[in-house]
Amino acid sequence: MGCIVFSAAFAYSHFMGDNQSKEKWESKAIPYGRQWVSPEDIQAVIQTLEAPFLTTGPVAEQFEDGLCDLTGAKYAVVCTNGTAALHLSCMALGVGPGDIGLTTPNSFMASANCIELCGGQADFIDIDPVSLCLCPDKLEQYCRNHPPPKVVIPVDFAGLPADLPAIRALADQYGFAVIEDAAHSIGSEYEFNGKFYACGSCAHTDLAIFSFHPVKTITTGEGGAVLTNDKDLAARLRSLRNHGIVKMPEFTSAVGPWYHEMQQLSLNCRITEIQCALGISQLGRLKEFKEKRQEIVRRYNRTFSGDDRLILPHGNLEKTACPHLYPIQFAKGRKVRKQVHQFLIDQEIFCQVHYIPIYRQPYYSDKYGYQKGKCPNADTYYSRCLSLPLFPALTEAKIQFFIEKFLLALDCYA
């Protein structure tokens, strides 16, 4: 069996039997990631509850405007979660049966499932062993030897963007669309030809998505967004977000103000005003969140630099990135990882493994015959990785406690 993986939610459930357990969780347990909700955030939500609209109204539009201001993208369409954002993006691009979509194996399953949900086939391109993102050279090799894919979904891992300019160049050459899965990189940026671009700007992609899950950089509880610079794609996304319904002036003037048409089959992917109010408030705190995340990364780097038992993340994680994860690798691999992980659980420190390569999930291995070794860099990374606690509300006392216990675990097992 592989390493046992505990989520923050799983860890929290261990302590939720009574109020005393809740206090224990709040005072001692350390998850790998967690939201930071302030009194101002709470007040913003309360004010929305007193407003006339509770779902997809003016507050949602304000949140979309804020996301455009942050990234420089022309259009933003907020929705229920990051998974829905990916699914809506594939639908808007017309992904369907017979289409191939490519993504990285080093991501959450939604990055591939969105292709399958549209009837296409998800295939996987190995990662660069340093950035841990989809490797453009491997993508080019695929395109040379296979029919061109319909879409490529590079994932910004841990806060570090994929090499989007290189992937855009391949897209222009081979004719595929690009969706940036920027769920990890809200607030990050990258440099190209002496200019800095925000993740989610769509400067080198057709679409980009964000996730606002509680462990992400900002949260709406659950929530997501699609960004684009294409007016037609934005209109399609807004319709698909609402069951594929279109309501246009020429319809209502000819028939009546009630008239609308469902032109494409879709789902209800609308987000509430309550969530968007929290998102707007959190967006106003992004600079603080980024500074605190980078500060923790610098602290880890200073502490663990030079320790030959560990392989540390890419250096840009403390520079141009807004770090989402701090993924280390154990030089001696999976056995040490499992022992250290269990030692930390016993101390009520709940680290995480990001990720089991998607193509090794039974759905993909059974359906397409994808086997271990298909993406060797991703397999190697998975065999020895562990994401350490990283979130803005992590106190100095808890950082110090974690470091002491982690170093003790290394001395015992590595």
PDB file of C-alpha atoms in Angstrom, residues 121-250:
ATOM      1  CA  GLN A 121     -10.128  11.331 -23.961  1.00  0.00           C
ATOM      2  CA  ALA A 122      -7.655  12.643 -21.396  1.00  0.00           C
ATOM      3  CA  ASP A 123      -4.006  11.772 -22.002  1.00  0.00           C
ATOM      4  CA  PHE A 124      -0.990  12.866 -20.007  1.00  0.00           C
ATOM      5  CA  ILE A 125       2.310  14.635 -20.630  1.00  0.00           C
ATOM      6  CA  ASP A 126       5.130  14.091 -18.147  1.00  0.00           C
ATOM      7  CA  ILE A 127       6.364  16.864 -15.883  1.00  0.00           C
ATOM      8  CA  ASP A 128       9.586  18.814 -15.820  1.00  0.00           C
ATOM      9  CA  PRO A 129      11.502  17.404 -12.812  1.00  0.00           C
ATOM     10  CA  VAL A 130      12.431  20.874 -11.549  1.00  0.00           C
ATOM     11  CA  SER A 131       9.281  22.970 -12.003  1.00  0.00           C
ATOM     12  CA  LEU A 132       7.032  19.890 -11.526  1.00  0.00           C
ATOM     13  CA  CYS A 133       4.725  21.352 -14.208  1.00  0.00           C
ATOM     14  CA  LEU A 134       3.858  19.959 -17.640  1.00  0.00           C
ATOM     15  CA  CYS A 135       7.046  19.760 -19.727  1.00  0.00           C
ATOM     16  CA  PRO A 136       6.863  21.671 -23.057  1.00  0.00           C
ATOM     17  CA  ASP A 137       9.555  19.446 -24.613  1.00  0.00           C
ATOM     18  CA  LYS A 138       7.500  16.331 -23.821  1.00  0.00           C
ATOM     19  CA  LEU A 139       4.414  18.081 -25.213  1.00  0.00           C
ATOM     20  CA  GLU A 140       6.255  18.870 -28.449  1.00  0.00           C
ATOM     21  CA  GLN A 141       7.337  15.235 -28.756  1.00  0.00           C
ATOM     22  CA  TYR A 142       3.720  14.153 -28.383  1.00  0.00           C
ATOM     23  CA  CYS A 143       2.518  16.609 -31.029  1.00  0.00           C
ATOM     24  CA  ARG A 144       5.160  15.431 -33.492  1.00  0.00           C
ATOM     25  CA  ASN A 145       4.061  11.809 -33.187  1.00  0.00           C
ATOM     26  CA  HIS A 146       0.273  12.043 -32.735  1.00  0.00           C
ATOM     27  CA  PRO A 147      -2.668  13.902 -34.241  1.00  0.00           C
ATOM     28  CA  PRO A 148      -2.922  17.321 -32.576  1.00  0.00           C
ATOM     29  CA  PRO A 149      -4.996  17.488 -29.396  1.00  0.00           C
ATOM     30  CA  LYS A 150      -8.105  19.623 -29.105  1.00  0.00           C
ATOM     31  CA  VAL A 151      -6.942  21.215 -25.862  1.00  0.00           C
ATOM     32  CA  VAL A 152      -3.939  21.262 -23.527  1.00  0.00           C
ATOM     33  CA  ILE A 153      -4.429  22.034 -19.829  1.00  0.00           C
ATOM     34  CA  PRO A 154      -1.129  22.985 -18.140  1.00  0.00           C
ATOM     35  CA  VAL A 155      -1.388  23.220 -14.353  1.00  0.00           C
ATOM     36  CA  ASP A 156       0.441  25.805 -12.254  1.00  0.00           C
ATOM     37  CA  PHE A 157       1.784  23.598  -9.489  1.00  0.00           C
ATOM     38  CA  ALA A 158       2.270  24.812  -5.884  1.00  0.00           C
ATOM     39  CA  GLY A 159       2.012  28.425  -7.067  1.00  0.00           C
ATOM     40  CA  LEU A 160       4.617  28.128  -9.831  1.00  0.00           C
ATOM     41  CA  PRO A 161       3.203  28.721 -13.312  1.00  0.00           C
ATOM     42  CA  ALA A 162       3.766  26.244 -16.100  1.00  0.00           C
ATOM     43  CA  ASP A 163       5.863  27.469 -19.042  1.00  0.00           C
ATOM     44  CA  LEU A 164       2.869  29.138 -20.663  1.00  0.00           C
ATOM     45  CA  PRO A 165       4.766  31.071 -23.391  1.00  0.00           C
ATOM     46  CA  ALA A 166       6.400  27.849 -24.645  1.00  0.00           C
ATOM     47  CA  ILE A 167       3.059  26.038 -24.596  1.00  0.00           C
ATOM     48  CA  ARG A 168       1.404  28.964 -26.441  1.00  0.00           C
ATOM     49  CA  ALA A 169       4.054  28.704 -29.158  1.00  0.00           C
ATOM     50  CA  LEU A 170       3.239  25.013 -29.584  1.00  0.00           C
ATOM     51  CA  ALA A 171      -0.488  25.801 -29.609  1.00  0.00           C
ATOM     52  CA  ASP A 172       0.044  28.276 -32.457  1.00  0.00           C
ATOM     53  CA  GLN A 173       2.092  25.687 -34.342  1.00  0.00           C
ATOM     54  CA  TYR A 174      -0.191  22.683 -33.850  1.00  0.00           C
ATOM     55  CA  GLY A 175      -3.592  24.345 -33.521  1.00  0.00           C
ATOM     56  CA  PHE A 176      -4.801  23.374 -30.052  1.00  0.00           C
ATOM     57  CA  ALA A 177      -6.461  25.532 -27.391  1.00  0.00           C
ATOM     58  CA  VAL A 178      -4.875  26.180 -23.993  1.00  0.00           C
ATOM     59  CA  ILE A 179      -6.602  26.315 -20.607  1.00  0.00           C
ATOM     60  CA  GLU A 180      -4.360  27.429 -17.740  1.00  0.00           C
ATOM     61  CA  ASP A 181      -5.340  25.573 -14.578  1.00  0.00           C
ATOM     62  CA  ALA A 182      -4.300  28.339 -12.197  1.00  0.00           C
ATOM     63  CA  ALA A 183      -6.033  26.890  -9.135  1.00  0.00           C
ATOM     64  CA  HIS A 184      -2.704  26.994  -7.265  1.00  0.00           C
ATOM     65  CA  SER A 185      -1.453  30.341  -8.544  1.00  0.00           C
ATOM     66  CA  ILE A 186      -3.802  33.172  -7.648  1.00  0.00           C
ATOM     67  CA  GLY A 187      -1.464  36.132  -7.100  1.00  0.00           C
ATOM     68  CA  SER A 188       1.535  34.534  -8.850  1.00  0.00           C
ATOM     69  CA  GLU A 189       3.241  35.956 -11.916  1.00  0.00           C
ATOM     70  CA  TYR A 190       5.797  34.936 -14.525  1.00  0.00           C
ATOM     71  CA  GLU A 191       8.329  36.764 -16.685  1.00  0.00           C
ATOM     72  CA  PHE A 192       8.556  36.556 -20.463  1.00  0.00           C
ATOM     73  CA  ASN A 193      10.702  38.771 -22.671  1.00  0.00           C
ATOM     74  CA  GLY A 194      11.321  41.204 -19.829  1.00  0.00           C
ATOM     75  CA  LYS A 195       7.656  41.647 -18.956  1.00  0.00           C
ATOM     76  CA  PHE A 196       5.722  40.198 -16.025  1.00  0.00           C
ATOM     77  CA  TYR A 197       2.321  38.590 -16.491  1.00  0.00           C
ATOM     78  CA  ALA A 198      -0.195  37.610 -13.831  1.00  0.00           C
ATOM     79  CA  CYS A 199      -1.307  34.012 -13.700  1.00  0.00           C
ATOM     80  CA  GLY A 200      -4.839  34.027 -15.062  1.00  0.00           C
ATOM     81  CA  SER A 201      -4.168  36.941 -17.414  1.00  0.00           C
ATOM     82  CA  CYS A 202      -4.706  34.733 -20.490  1.00  0.00           C
ATOM     83  CA  ALA A 203      -1.750  36.505 -22.106  1.00  0.00           C
ATOM     84  CA  HIS A 204      -0.589  33.109 -23.423  1.00  0.00           C
ATOM     85  CA  THR A 205      -3.751  31.022 -23.073  1.00  0.00           C
ATOM     86  CA  ASP A 206      -7.308  30.973 -24.359  1.00  0.00           C
ATOM     87  CA  LEU A 207      -8.807  30.472 -20.912  1.00  0.00           C
ATOM     88  CA  ALA A 208      -7.652  30.255 -17.294  1.00  0.00           C
ATOM     89  CA  ILE A 209      -9.395  28.948 -14.206  1.00  0.00           C
ATOM     90  CA  PHE A 210      -9.175  29.702 -10.497  1.00  0.00           C
ATOM     91  CA  SER A 211     -10.348  27.700  -7.491  1.00  0.00           C
ATOM     92  CA  PHE A 212     -11.512  29.275  -4.241  1.00  0.00           C
ATOM     93  CA  HIS A 213     -11.514  26.123  -2.103  1.00  0.00           C
ATOM     94  CA  PRO A 214     -10.600  26.803   1.565  1.00  0.00           C
ATOM     95  CA  VAL A 215      -6.983  25.650   1.143  1.00  0.00           C
ATOM     96  CA  LYS A 216      -6.402  27.926  -1.868  1.00  0.00           C
ATOM     97  CA  THR A 217      -4.911  31.423  -1.748  1.00  0.00           C
ATOM     98  CA  ILE A 218      -8.281  33.113  -1.296  1.00  0.00           C
ATOM     99  CA  THR A 219     -11.529  31.349  -0.511  1.00  0.00           C
ATOM    100  CA  THR A 220     -15.254  31.628  -1.067  1.00  0.00           C
ATOM    101  CA  GLY A 221     -15.860  28.342   0.782  1.00  0.00           C
ATOM    102  CA  GLU A 222     -16.308  26.599  -2.547  1.00  0.00           C
ATOM    103  CA  GLY A 223     -16.102  28.534  -5.777  1.00  0.00           C
ATOM    104  CA  GLY A 224     -14.263  29.004  -9.039  1.00  0.00           C
ATOM    105  CA  ALA A 225     -13.823  31.324 -11.988  1.00  0.00           C
ATOM    106  CA  VAL A 226     -12.971  31.206 -15.674  1.00  0.00           C
ATOM    107  CA  LEU A 227     -11.008  34.081 -17.198  1.00  0.00           C
ATOM    108  CA  THR A 228     -10.577  34.895 -20.880  1.00  0.00           C
ATOM    109  CA  ASN A 229      -9.833  37.731 -23.278  1.00  0.00           C
ATOM    110  CA  ASP A 230     -12.284  36.372 -25.859  1.00  0.00           C
ATOM    111  CA  LYS A 231     -15.710  38.056 -25.808  1.00  0.00           C
ATOM    112  CA  ASP A 232     -17.474  35.142 -27.520  1.00  0.00           C
ATOM    113  CA  LEU A 233     -16.000  32.575 -25.134  1.00  0.00           C
ATOM    114  CA  ALA A 234     -17.096  34.722 -22.180  1.00  0.00           C
ATOM    115  CA  ALA A 235     -20.676  34.869 -23.505  1.00  0.00           C
ATOM    116  CA  ARG A 236     -20.681  31.108 -24.049  1.00  0.00           C
ATOM    117  CA  LEU A 237     -19.413  30.543 -20.502  1.00  0.00           C
ATOM    118  CA  ARG A 238     -22.150  32.728 -19.001  1.00  0.00           C
ATOM    119  CA  SER A 239     -24.785  30.751 -20.850  1.00  0.00           C
ATOM    120  CA  LEU A 240     -23.267  27.388 -19.927  1.00  0.00           C
ATOM    121  CA  ARG A 241     -23.078  28.465 -16.283  1.00  0.00           C
ATOM    122  CA  ASN A 242     -26.887  28.766 -16.344  1.00  0.00           C
ATOM    123  CA  HIS A 243     -28.156  25.565 -18.032  1.00  0.00           C
ATOM    124  CA  GLY A 244     -27.116  26.753 -21.506  1.00  0.00           C
ATOM    125  CA  ILE A 245     -29.815  29.431 -21.454  1.00  0.00           C
ATOM    126  CA  VAL A 246     -29.556  32.513 -23.663  1.00  0.00           C
ATOM    127  CA  LYS A 247     -31.716  35.605 -23.227  1.00  0.00           C
ATOM    128  CA  MET A 248     -31.206  38.288 -25.893  1.00  0.00           C
ATOM    129  CA  PRO A 249     -32.964  41.639 -26.596  1.00  0.00           C
ATOM    130  CA  GLU A 250     -34.176  40.531 -30.017  1.00  0.00           C
TER     131      GLU A 250
END
